[in-house]
């Protein structure tokens, strides 16, 4: 049931005569750092400040005199903005909440507040403020607290995982003759290599204060990417994703520790698969993997059409223990970043919320 004031917000547009508000106050409101919209007791927009019409990407004159209904059908109002105006209206005017927070298409956080009722004599005052910085501080405080605890916990879990891995390794070796008979010894080789890699990761994590010495060899980029794609293809299929390995032109060779390099690419492909499964819609998941030469460097890219990231996530991506996943450790990218830096390279990332993410690893080529 909506009140007569609520209904008034949805009335059609009518002509507005400006000059009803004291110009001094108007000047002050014009320069505050929040967006302001004021609807009078008849639901007509009588004041909008610069911040607000800037946020809506509309000009002031096309807004003054509008009601909420008119604003929602404004032909110049962008689709995403329209959705947020409607949501704010529903949450605050219809459901009676005093504030409502949302993330915009660029991943920025906003808070809308509403002041109405008797104290406003029937007028509706909406204020909109960007709160990305507060959110960042809030998350940092939470993160610092949980960081110390998580560190201890993960170290003890990592230690315990080594025992079952040793048992699995032993039994796979015992199965080797049977796999040979079936012509599947390749599977045994992959399992052993993966167990060794898991053990190395745990070892590296447990001794992360002392950087491990890389086992340097020449690594052909095409072989590296093929192997990692082969490793992840079946998992990807089960998760409804397609991995497309782009054809690589010419032989590009890097120098480094092959296990560490595999770990980095694998971390990124796993993240891509997880980002795809976390997307709400039914879009087919696509992961593109490839590499190209750029002067004396190779740029290895891993891109996905998963859920993408907001700026808060992008800011903290490489921090140890930063994760947005229920079962994530938040170590994948921090370890990857350190490995790539140890190899004289760097990782860059670009992402858009609900569209996808692209990681690019730049490394020096030796030929
Ligand atoms: N391709 C991606 N798309 C969207 N978000 C991503 C992507 N890659 C990383 N992220 C974000 O970065 C965070 C950190 O990633 P990271 O790999 O370091 O840890 P994790 O995946 O959460 O846990 P794990 O230690 O199991 O890898 C993720 O929780 C996720 O929010
Ligand atoms: Mg990860």
Short mmCIF file of C-alpha atoms and ligand atoms in Angstrom, two decimals:
data_model
loop_
_atom_site.label_atom_id
_atom_site.label_comp_id
_atom_site.label_asym_id
_atom_site.label_seq_id
_atom_site.Cartn_x
_atom_site.Cartn_y
_atom_site.Cartn_z
CA UNK A 1 0.00 0.00 0.00
CA UNK A 2 1.63 3.28 -1.01
CA UNK A 3 0.78 6.61 0.54
CA UNK A 4 -0.47 9.69 -1.30
CA UNK A 5 3.08 11.08 -1.11
CA UNK A 6 4.48 7.93 -2.66
CA UNK A 7 1.87 8.10 -5.41
CA UNK A 8 2.71 11.70 -6.08
CA UNK A 9 6.24 10.66 -7.10
CA UNK A 10 4.77 8.69 -9.97
CA UNK A 11 2.53 11.44 -11.39
CA UNK A 12 3.23 12.55 -14.97
CA UNK A 13 5.45 15.58 -15.62
CA UNK A 14 4.21 19.15 -15.26
CA UNK A 15 5.78 22.52 -15.84
CA UNK A 16 8.07 23.75 -13.12
CA UNK A 17 8.66 27.37 -12.08
CA UNK A 18 12.11 27.79 -10.56
CA UNK A 19 13.03 30.38 -7.95
CA UNK A 20 11.10 28.86 -5.07
CA UNK A 21 14.24 27.99 -3.11
CA UNK A 22 16.54 30.38 -1.36
CA UNK A 23 19.46 30.94 -3.72
CA UNK A 24 22.10 30.81 -0.96
CA UNK A 25 21.04 27.32 0.09
CA UNK A 26 20.82 26.39 -3.53
CA UNK A 27 24.47 27.46 -4.01
CA UNK A 28 25.55 25.37 -1.01
CA UNK A 29 23.70 22.28 -2.22
CA UNK A 30 25.12 22.83 -5.67
CA UNK A 31 28.64 22.35 -4.32
CA UNK A 32 28.31 19.45 -1.86
CA UNK A 33 30.02 16.22 -2.89
CA UNK A 34 26.78 14.19 -2.92
CA UNK A 35 24.20 14.09 -5.66
CA UNK A 36 20.89 15.65 -4.56
CA UNK A 37 17.37 15.26 -5.93
CA UNK A 38 14.42 17.01 -4.27
CA UNK A 39 10.84 16.11 -5.15
CA UNK A 40 8.18 18.44 -3.74
CA UNK A 41 5.00 17.31 -1.97
CA UNK A 42 3.32 16.83 -5.35
CA UNK A 43 6.13 14.53 -6.49
CA UNK A 44 7.68 17.06 -8.87
CA UNK A 45 11.46 17.37 -9.11
CA UNK A 46 12.21 20.92 -7.97
CA UNK A 47 15.94 20.75 -7.34
CA UNK A 48 18.83 18.75 -8.75
CA UNK A 49 22.46 19.62 -8.13
CA UNK A 50 25.43 19.42 -10.48
CA UNK A 51 26.76 16.17 -8.96
CA UNK A 52 23.42 14.50 -9.50
CA UNK A 53 22.75 15.43 -13.10
CA UNK A 54 26.41 14.56 -13.81
CA UNK A 55 25.86 11.08 -12.33
CA UNK A 56 22.67 10.60 -14.34
CA UNK A 57 24.40 11.98 -17.46
CA UNK A 58 21.38 14.21 -18.18
CA UNK A 59 21.07 17.97 -18.34
CA UNK A 60 19.42 19.91 -15.52
CA UNK A 61 16.58 21.34 -17.62
CA UNK A 62 15.41 17.99 -18.87
CA UNK A 63 15.13 16.87 -15.22
CA UNK A 64 13.42 19.79 -13.48
CA UNK A 65 9.64 19.35 -13.51
CA UNK A 66 9.86 15.55 -13.88
CA UNK A 67 8.19 13.12 -11.54
CA UNK A 68 9.83 9.78 -10.70
CA UNK A 69 7.69 8.11 -13.38
CA UNK A 70 8.85 10.64 -15.95
CA UNK A 71 12.47 10.21 -14.88
CA UNK A 72 12.18 6.44 -15.29
CA UNK A 73 10.91 6.84 -18.84
CA UNK A 74 13.43 9.56 -19.76
CA UNK A 75 14.76 8.51 -23.16
CA UNK A 76 18.27 9.82 -22.49
CA UNK A 77 18.67 7.94 -19.21
CA UNK A 78 21.07 4.97 -19.69
CA UNK A 79 19.76 1.41 -19.17
CA UNK A 80 21.97 0.70 -16.15
CA UNK A 81 21.12 4.03 -14.51
CA UNK A 82 17.41 3.48 -15.10
CA UNK A 83 17.70 0.11 -13.35
CA UNK A 84 19.41 1.72 -10.35
CA UNK A 85 16.86 4.56 -10.11
CA UNK A 86 14.03 2.02 -10.18
CA UNK A 87 15.71 -0.20 -7.57
CA UNK A 88 16.37 2.79 -5.31
CA UNK A 89 12.72 3.83 -5.68
CA UNK A 90 11.46 0.31 -4.83
CA UNK A 91 13.82 -0.24 -1.90
CA UNK A 92 13.39 3.15 -0.33
CA UNK A 93 10.00 4.57 -1.24
CA UNK A 94 8.02 1.34 -1.51
CA UNK A 95 9.82 -0.77 1.10
CA UNK A 96 10.57 2.18 3.38
CA UNK A 97 14.36 1.65 3.76
CA UNK A 98 16.32 4.77 4.65
CA UNK A 99 19.34 3.90 2.55
CA UNK A 100 20.25 1.59 -0.27
CA UNK A 101 23.67 0.60 -1.62
CA UNK A 102 24.58 -0.56 -5.09
CA UNK A 103 27.57 -1.20 -7.35
CA UNK A 104 27.56 0.58 -10.71
CA UNK A 105 28.67 -0.75 -14.09
CA UNK A 106 32.26 0.39 -13.38
CA UNK A 107 32.38 -1.46 -10.02
CA UNK A 108 32.07 1.71 -7.89
CA UNK A 109 30.01 1.56 -4.68
CA UNK A 110 27.22 4.08 -4.07
CA UNK A 111 24.83 4.79 -1.21
CA UNK A 112 21.43 6.40 -1.79
CA UNK A 113 19.70 7.94 1.26
CA UNK A 114 16.14 9.18 1.50
CA UNK A 115 14.70 11.78 3.82
CA UNK A 116 10.90 12.17 3.70
CA UNK A 117 7.74 12.28 5.80
CA UNK A 118 6.51 14.95 8.19
CA UNK A 119 9.96 16.50 8.78
CA UNK A 120 10.18 17.16 5.02
CA UNK A 121 6.56 18.35 4.80
CA UNK A 122 5.80 15.76 2.17
CA UNK A 123 8.92 16.40 0.05
CA UNK A 124 11.33 13.62 -0.86
CA UNK A 125 15.06 14.33 -0.60
CA UNK A 126 17.33 11.76 -2.23
CA UNK A 127 21.10 12.02 -1.72
CA UNK A 128 23.58 9.82 -3.58
CA UNK A 129 27.20 9.46 -2.51
CA UNK A 130 30.10 7.37 -3.75
CA UNK A 131 31.33 5.14 -0.89
CA UNK A 132 34.04 3.04 -2.63
CA UNK A 133 36.72 4.45 -0.27
CA UNK A 134 34.74 3.55 2.87
CA UNK A 135 34.17 0.07 1.52
CA UNK A 136 37.90 -0.31 0.90
CA UNK A 137 38.74 0.76 4.47
CA UNK A 138 36.05 -1.57 5.84
CA UNK A 139 37.44 -4.50 3.87
CA UNK A 140 41.05 -3.68 4.85
CA UNK A 141 40.14 -3.68 8.54
CA UNK A 142 38.37 -7.01 8.19
CA UNK A 143 41.22 -8.39 6.08
CA UNK A 144 43.97 -7.45 8.57
CA UNK A 145 42.13 -9.20 11.36
CA UNK A 146 41.54 -12.39 9.47
CA UNK A 147 44.97 -12.39 7.84
CA UNK A 148 46.96 -13.49 10.88
CA UNK A 149 44.46 -16.22 11.75
CA UNK A 150 44.23 -17.47 8.16
CA UNK A 151 48.02 -17.56 7.88
CA UNK A 152 48.34 -19.95 10.82
CA UNK A 153 45.39 -22.04 9.74
CA UNK A 154 46.51 -22.44 6.14
CA UNK A 155 50.03 -23.40 7.20
CA UNK A 156 48.71 -26.25 9.35
CA UNK A 157 46.27 -27.40 6.63
CA UNK A 158 49.02 -27.30 4.00
CA UNK A 159 51.19 -29.41 6.24
CA UNK A 160 48.46 -32.02 6.71
CA UNK A 161 47.69 -32.29 2.98
CA UNK A 162 51.16 -33.64 2.32
CA UNK A 163 50.47 -37.00 4.03
CA UNK A 164 47.53 -38.15 1.86
CA UNK A 165 49.41 -36.91 -1.22
CA UNK A 166 52.33 -39.19 -0.39
CA UNK A 167 49.95 -42.16 -0.07
CA UNK A 168 48.23 -41.34 -3.42
CA UNK A 169 51.64 -41.06 -5.09
CA UNK A 170 52.67 -44.49 -3.81
CA UNK A 171 49.47 -46.20 -4.99
CA UNK A 172 49.61 -44.61 -8.43
CA UNK A 173 53.12 -46.01 -8.83
CA UNK A 174 51.80 -49.45 -7.87
CA UNK A 175 49.05 -49.11 -10.50
CA UNK A 176 51.56 -48.28 -13.21
CA UNK A 177 51.73 -51.83 -14.75
CA UNK A 178 47.92 -51.98 -14.96
CA UNK A 179 47.70 -48.58 -16.59
CA UNK A 180 50.37 -49.74 -19.03
CA UNK A 181 48.23 -52.79 -19.95
CA UNK A 182 45.29 -50.48 -20.62
CA UNK A 183 47.48 -48.20 -22.71
CA UNK A 184 46.76 -45.36 -20.26
CA UNK A 185 50.18 -44.84 -18.69
CA UNK A 186 49.95 -41.22 -19.84
CA UNK A 187 47.25 -40.71 -17.16
CA UNK A 188 49.61 -42.10 -14.52
CA UNK A 189 52.35 -39.72 -15.66
CA UNK A 190 50.01 -36.72 -15.45
CA UNK A 191 48.76 -37.73 -11.97
CA UNK A 192 52.33 -38.11 -10.67
CA UNK A 193 53.42 -34.79 -12.18
CA UNK A 194 50.39 -33.07 -10.62
CA UNK A 195 51.02 -34.61 -7.19
CA UNK A 196 54.64 -33.45 -7.38
CA UNK A 197 53.46 -29.98 -8.30
CA UNK A 198 51.00 -29.93 -5.39
CA UNK A 199 53.80 -30.99 -3.06
CA UNK A 200 56.04 -28.25 -4.44
CA UNK A 201 53.32 -25.64 -3.91
CA UNK A 202 52.84 -26.77 -0.31
CA UNK A 203 56.57 -26.78 0.23
CA UNK A 204 56.84 -23.29 -1.23
CA UNK A 205 53.96 -22.06 0.91
CA UNK A 206 55.41 -23.51 4.10
CA UNK A 207 58.77 -21.94 3.37
CA UNK A 208 57.38 -18.80 1.78
CA UNK A 209 59.54 -16.57 3.94
CA UNK A 210 62.58 -18.05 2.17
CA UNK A 211 62.14 -17.71 -1.62
CA UNK A 212 62.69 -21.06 -3.33
CA UNK A 213 65.47 -21.39 -5.91
CA UNK A 214 63.89 -21.82 -9.36
CA UNK A 215 64.97 -24.85 -11.45
CA UNK A 216 65.77 -22.90 -14.58
CA UNK A 217 65.29 -24.45 -18.04
CA UNK A 218 64.30 -23.32 -21.54
CA UNK A 219 60.54 -23.40 -21.88
CA UNK A 220 58.78 -23.28 -25.25
CA UNK A 221 55.67 -21.17 -24.63
CA UNK A 222 53.51 -23.26 -27.00
CA UNK A 223 54.35 -26.54 -25.19
CA UNK A 224 53.70 -24.90 -21.82
CA UNK A 225 50.26 -23.62 -22.82
CA UNK A 226 49.29 -26.89 -24.58
CA UNK A 227 50.14 -28.92 -21.49
CA UNK A 228 48.20 -26.68 -19.14
CA UNK A 229 45.17 -26.61 -21.46
CA UNK A 230 45.29 -30.43 -21.69
CA UNK A 231 45.31 -30.59 -17.90
CA UNK A 232 42.30 -28.36 -17.48
CA UNK A 233 40.16 -29.28 -20.49
CA UNK A 234 38.16 -32.06 -18.85
CA UNK A 235 37.50 -30.01 -15.70
CA UNK A 236 36.40 -27.13 -17.94
CA UNK A 237 33.99 -29.37 -19.88
CA UNK A 238 32.40 -30.55 -16.65
CA UNK A 239 31.90 -26.94 -15.64
CA UNK A 240 30.36 -26.08 -19.01
CA UNK A 241 33.31 -23.98 -20.25
CA UNK A 242 35.21 -24.14 -23.51
CA UNK A 243 38.95 -23.47 -23.55
CA UNK A 244 40.19 -22.14 -26.84
CA UNK A 245 43.96 -22.29 -27.31
CA UNK A 246 44.89 -19.77 -30.01
CA UNK A 247 47.44 -21.00 -32.58
CA UNK A 248 50.91 -19.73 -31.69
CA UNK A 249 53.10 -18.25 -34.40
CA UNK A 250 56.80 -19.13 -34.33
CA UNK A 251 58.79 -20.61 -31.50
CA UNK A 252 58.86 -18.43 -28.43
CA UNK A 253 61.20 -19.57 -25.68
CA UNK A 254 61.37 -18.27 -22.14
CA UNK A 255 63.79 -19.22 -19.43
CA UNK A 256 62.48 -20.27 -16.03
CA UNK A 257 61.12 -22.93 -13.74
CA UNK A 258 58.61 -24.94 -15.76
CA UNK A 259 56.62 -26.14 -12.70
CA UNK A 260 56.25 -22.59 -11.44
CA UNK A 261 55.18 -21.35 -14.88
CA UNK A 262 52.59 -24.12 -15.17
CA UNK A 263 51.32 -23.20 -11.73
CA UNK A 264 50.77 -19.57 -12.78
CA UNK A 265 48.84 -20.37 -15.97
CA UNK A 266 46.86 -23.06 -14.18
CA UNK A 267 45.89 -20.67 -11.37
CA UNK A 268 44.58 -18.23 -13.94
CA UNK A 269 42.63 -20.82 -15.93
CA UNK A 270 41.11 -22.16 -12.68
CA UNK A 271 40.15 -18.63 -11.65
CA UNK A 272 38.58 -18.13 -15.09
CA UNK A 273 36.52 -21.34 -14.74
CA UNK A 274 35.40 -20.31 -11.27
CA UNK A 275 34.45 -16.81 -12.48
CA UNK A 276 32.35 -18.41 -15.24
CA UNK A 277 30.52 -20.76 -12.88
CA UNK A 278 29.83 -17.84 -10.52
CA UNK A 279 28.04 -15.94 -13.31
CA UNK A 280 24.27 -15.85 -12.81
CA UNK A 281 23.08 -16.23 -16.42
CA UNK A 282 23.26 -19.27 -18.70
CA UNK A 283 25.85 -17.83 -21.08
CA UNK A 284 28.33 -20.41 -22.44
CA UNK A 285 31.65 -20.03 -20.64
CA UNK A 286 34.57 -19.21 -22.91
CA UNK A 287 38.24 -19.10 -21.93
CA UNK A 288 40.74 -17.84 -24.49
CA UNK A 289 44.39 -18.74 -24.01
CA UNK A 290 47.20 -17.58 -26.25
CA UNK A 291 50.48 -15.74 -26.58
CA UNK A 292 52.07 -13.22 -28.91
CA UNK A 293 55.49 -11.69 -29.32
CA UNK A 294 55.86 -8.01 -28.40
CA UNK A 295 59.45 -6.91 -29.12
CA UNK A 296 61.74 -8.85 -26.79
CA UNK A 297 58.82 -10.08 -24.66
CA UNK A 298 56.03 -12.61 -24.85
CA UNK A 299 52.53 -11.67 -23.73
CA UNK A 300 50.60 -14.70 -22.55
CA UNK A 301 46.89 -13.96 -22.20
CA UNK A 302 44.10 -15.79 -20.40
CA UNK A 303 40.70 -14.19 -20.82
CA UNK A 304 37.24 -15.28 -19.80
CA UNK A 305 33.64 -14.16 -20.04
CA UNK A 306 33.02 -14.82 -16.35
CA UNK A 307 31.52 -12.60 -13.68
CA UNK A 308 34.29 -9.96 -13.86
CA UNK A 309 35.48 -7.84 -10.94
CA UNK A 310 34.63 -4.56 -9.25
CA UNK A 311 37.38 -2.04 -8.39
CA UNK A 312 37.62 -3.21 -4.78
CA UNK A 313 38.46 -6.73 -5.92
CA UNK A 314 40.83 -5.41 -8.61
CA UNK A 315 42.68 -3.38 -5.96
CA UNK A 316 43.31 -6.34 -3.68
CA UNK A 317 43.66 -9.14 -6.23
CA UNK A 318 47.33 -9.93 -5.57
CA UNK A 319 47.20 -9.61 -1.76
CA UNK A 320 47.90 -12.90 0.04
CA UNK A 321 44.71 -14.46 1.44
CA UNK A 322 42.44 -12.10 -0.47
CA UNK A 323 39.55 -14.17 -1.78
CA UNK A 324 35.88 -13.65 -2.59
CA UNK A 325 35.24 -17.40 -2.68
CA UNK A 326 33.80 -19.48 0.09
CA UNK A 327 36.46 -22.15 -0.33
CA UNK A 328 39.28 -20.05 -1.76
CA UNK A 329 42.62 -19.61 0.01
CA UNK A 330 43.38 -16.34 -1.78
CA UNK A 331 46.92 -17.51 -2.48
CA UNK A 332 46.69 -18.31 -6.20
CA UNK A 333 47.40 -14.85 -7.58
CA UNK A 334 49.75 -13.66 -4.84
CA UNK A 335 52.00 -16.69 -5.44
CA UNK A 336 51.66 -16.25 -9.24
CA UNK A 337 52.63 -12.60 -8.99
CA UNK A 338 55.75 -13.44 -7.00
CA UNK A 339 56.76 -16.19 -9.44
CA UNK A 340 56.41 -13.91 -12.47
CA UNK A 341 58.32 -11.07 -10.77
CA UNK A 342 61.12 -13.57 -9.90
CA UNK A 343 61.28 -14.37 -13.62
CA UNK A 344 61.69 -10.70 -14.54
CA UNK A 345 58.11 -10.29 -15.78
CA UNK A 346 54.83 -8.76 -14.69
CA UNK A 347 51.11 -9.50 -14.70
CA UNK A 348 48.46 -7.03 -15.80
CA UNK A 349 44.70 -7.41 -15.56
CA UNK A 350 41.64 -5.72 -16.98
CA UNK A 351 38.10 -6.60 -16.02
CA UNK A 352 34.49 -5.48 -16.31
CA UNK A 353 31.74 -6.58 -14.00
CA UNK A 354 29.40 -9.13 -15.66
CA UNK A 355 31.50 -9.13 -18.83
CA UNK A 356 34.77 -10.85 -18.08
CA UNK A 357 38.44 -10.60 -17.25
CA UNK A 358 41.72 -10.67 -19.11
CA UNK A 359 45.07 -11.47 -17.49
CA UNK A 360 48.27 -10.77 -19.42
CA UNK A 361 51.61 -12.20 -18.30
CA UNK A 362 54.62 -10.41 -19.82
CA UNK A 363 57.93 -12.27 -19.74
CA UNK A 364 61.31 -11.69 -21.37
CA UNK A 365 62.00 -13.97 -24.36
CA UNK A 366 65.34 -15.59 -24.87
CA UNK A 367 64.71 -16.15 -28.57
N1 LIG B 1 39.22 -14.44 -13.83
C1 LIG B 1 38.68 -13.88 -12.75
N2 LIG B 1 37.43 -13.36 -12.80
C2 LIG B 1 36.86 -12.79 -11.71
N3 LIG B 1 37.47 -12.68 -10.50
C3 LIG B 1 38.71 -13.17 -10.39
C4 LIG B 1 39.39 -13.79 -11.48
N4 LIG B 1 40.62 -14.16 -11.06
C5 LIG B 1 40.70 -13.80 -9.76
N5 LIG B 1 39.57 -13.22 -9.36
C6 LIG B 1 39.29 -12.67 -8.02
O1 LIG B 1 40.52 -12.57 -7.30
C7 LIG B 1 40.44 -13.26 -6.06
C8 LIG B 1 41.81 -13.80 -5.71
O2 LIG B 1 42.19 -14.83 -6.62
P1 LIG B 1 43.22 -15.94 -6.15
O3 LIG B 1 43.44 -16.89 -7.27
O4 LIG B 1 44.42 -15.27 -5.57
O5 LIG B 1 42.48 -16.64 -4.94
P2 LIG B 1 41.18 -17.57 -4.99
O6 LIG B 1 40.92 -18.04 -6.40
O7 LIG B 1 40.08 -16.85 -4.32
O8 LIG B 1 41.61 -18.79 -4.09
P3 LIG B 1 42.67 -19.93 -4.49
O9 LIG B 1 43.76 -19.78 -3.50
O10 LIG B 1 41.88 -21.18 -4.37
O11 LIG B 1 43.16 -19.67 -5.87
C9 LIG B 1 39.36 -14.30 -6.27
O12 LIG B 1 38.75 -14.70 -5.07
C10 LIG B 1 38.38 -13.58 -7.20
O13 LIG B 1 37.54 -12.73 -6.47
MG1 LIG B 2 42.51 -18.83 -7.57
#
